[in-house]
Amino acid sequence: MSDLNKNYNKLLKTIKTTQPNADLNLVELAFEFAKTAHQGQKRMSGEEYIFHPLATAQKLAEMKLSAPIIIAGLLHDVPEDTDYTLEDIKKNFGEEVAGLVEGITKLGTIKYRGIERYIENLRKMFFAMAADLRVIIIKFADRLHNLKTLYALPRNKQIRIASEVLEIYAPIANRLGMYEMKGLLEEESFKYLYPKEYNWLKNLVEEQSKQKEKYLNKIIKFVKQELAAENIKSLEVKGRIKQLYSLYKKLLKHNKDINRVYDFIAIRIIVKDIPTCYAVLGILHKKLKPLKGRIKDYIAQPKPNGYSSLHTTVFTPEGEIIEIQIRTREMEEEAEYGIAAHWYYDEKGSLKPGRKAKWIEELTKWQKELSENEKILEKLKIDVFQDRIFVFTPNGDVIDMANGATPVDFAYYVHTDVGNKCVGALINNHIASLDTALKSGDVVEILTDKNRKYPNSDWLKFVKTSLAKNKIKSALGKRTLIDKFLKK
Ligand code: MN
């Protein structure tokens, strides 16, 4: 079997185990469609292009996401890089999939022009997508595979892409509570940005893990016995090793002394409900002396991104220090997949309701923290969000305006002169009339005539923003004055 077929069969198998009711025929169709569309294209790594969307879809399937998201993962580079269009995707796979692919394509429109401006643009765009966070999740999976094949790119591109991930993508994943994704993104970019430190830590951790494995197994056994003696059934007791990048950050705080990082290795106990979590904590504290100030109740007080769990650090019977995390299965899934856990399918195949709102609230809070300006803050409230659109300049800058804004509004946002001298507009490279309502993601280019001096008073009938209205009025006011003067 070819590698491609092997990978594809793996995808089918993953989907079958996580969602038995998924329409595999549509997945098959999407795979064939993407394969045909990318025919003949190669990645920098020398691989056939199709391996990339396939890997993206695989990651999404492993996150137990629903079929439309996986299908969109397979198709995510089609409109951007092939002769097939979004329209073709809509015809074959329907509105939902096409909408997701469109979102990914729009995110790709942002061009890199200096890190500060880029971060700002990307943040805005991420929030524009807040209505459909699935797009962001696909983007993460896409970026993760790009990182895995980063070795094929020149050094300067490696650094650029890896720092982008470390500075933008990983913090967003963290904020969305997607710890697994955050960890993977950080791990891969850390490798390229700090190769020396990465290798040093990798060796250190391997060495330490070997040493600690024995006592880790011992303490796991001990915990299981103690719980059994109290008639408590644990669903799972396992060890986990801290990921390299977060370990690195912690080490920097502690003079690179790994013995001072207490959660380097932790054990995690999964139980059926919250009362059992507290019961387990009590039982363990009776037997293992807790370290002062290290008991954390993230169940009573979850972290801002929703993370819930009990943490404690204890002395083992051998006098070793170890962190213990106690949580329910639901908390475990939330901790790994964060917001992505909200697109899990239950047995009936419908979305888990009601939990999305909490996340939207969190995003709003975050946006508040980012913004210092009270007025901007108000505008960015999620409920108002639906009244905003985000459009691009040909350079890839993002401009946000009121819903229904037209190319004339856009022109005045860019510059007063551009507004006054505006004679036409290109929307996504097509000539459009000046009163067209713009849509989020449109790339707008304003055509100007340098000899034109004044705006058209008819524009006042359709412009949506007060900015444009005021500027048009002010320019026309000047004209009236000059006309009067000339007549005298
Ligand atoms: Mn891609």
Tab-separated table of N, CA, C and O and ligand atoms in Angstrom, residues 52 76-77 142, ligand 1:
chain	number	residue	atom	x	y	z
A	52	HIS	N	-0.208	17.155	3.032
A	52	HIS	CA	-0.416	18.237	4.005
A	52	HIS	C	-1.879	18.357	4.455
A	52	HIS	O	-2.163	18.266	5.651
A	76	HIS	N	-8.772	22.646	2.834
A	76	HIS	CA	-8.495	24.017	3.277
A	76	HIS	C	-7.589	24.823	2.343
A	76	HIS	O	-7.666	26.035	2.325
A	77	ASP	N	-6.729	24.172	1.561
A	77	ASP	CA	-5.844	24.929	0.670
A	77	ASP	C	-6.325	24.966	-0.783
A	77	ASP	O	-5.633	25.509	-1.640
A	142	ASP	N	-3.532	23.039	10.694
A	142	ASP	CA	-2.792	23.381	9.478
A	142	ASP	C	-1.371	23.823	9.856
A	142	ASP	O	-0.370	23.317	9.342
B	1	MN	MN	-2.301	24.582	4.677
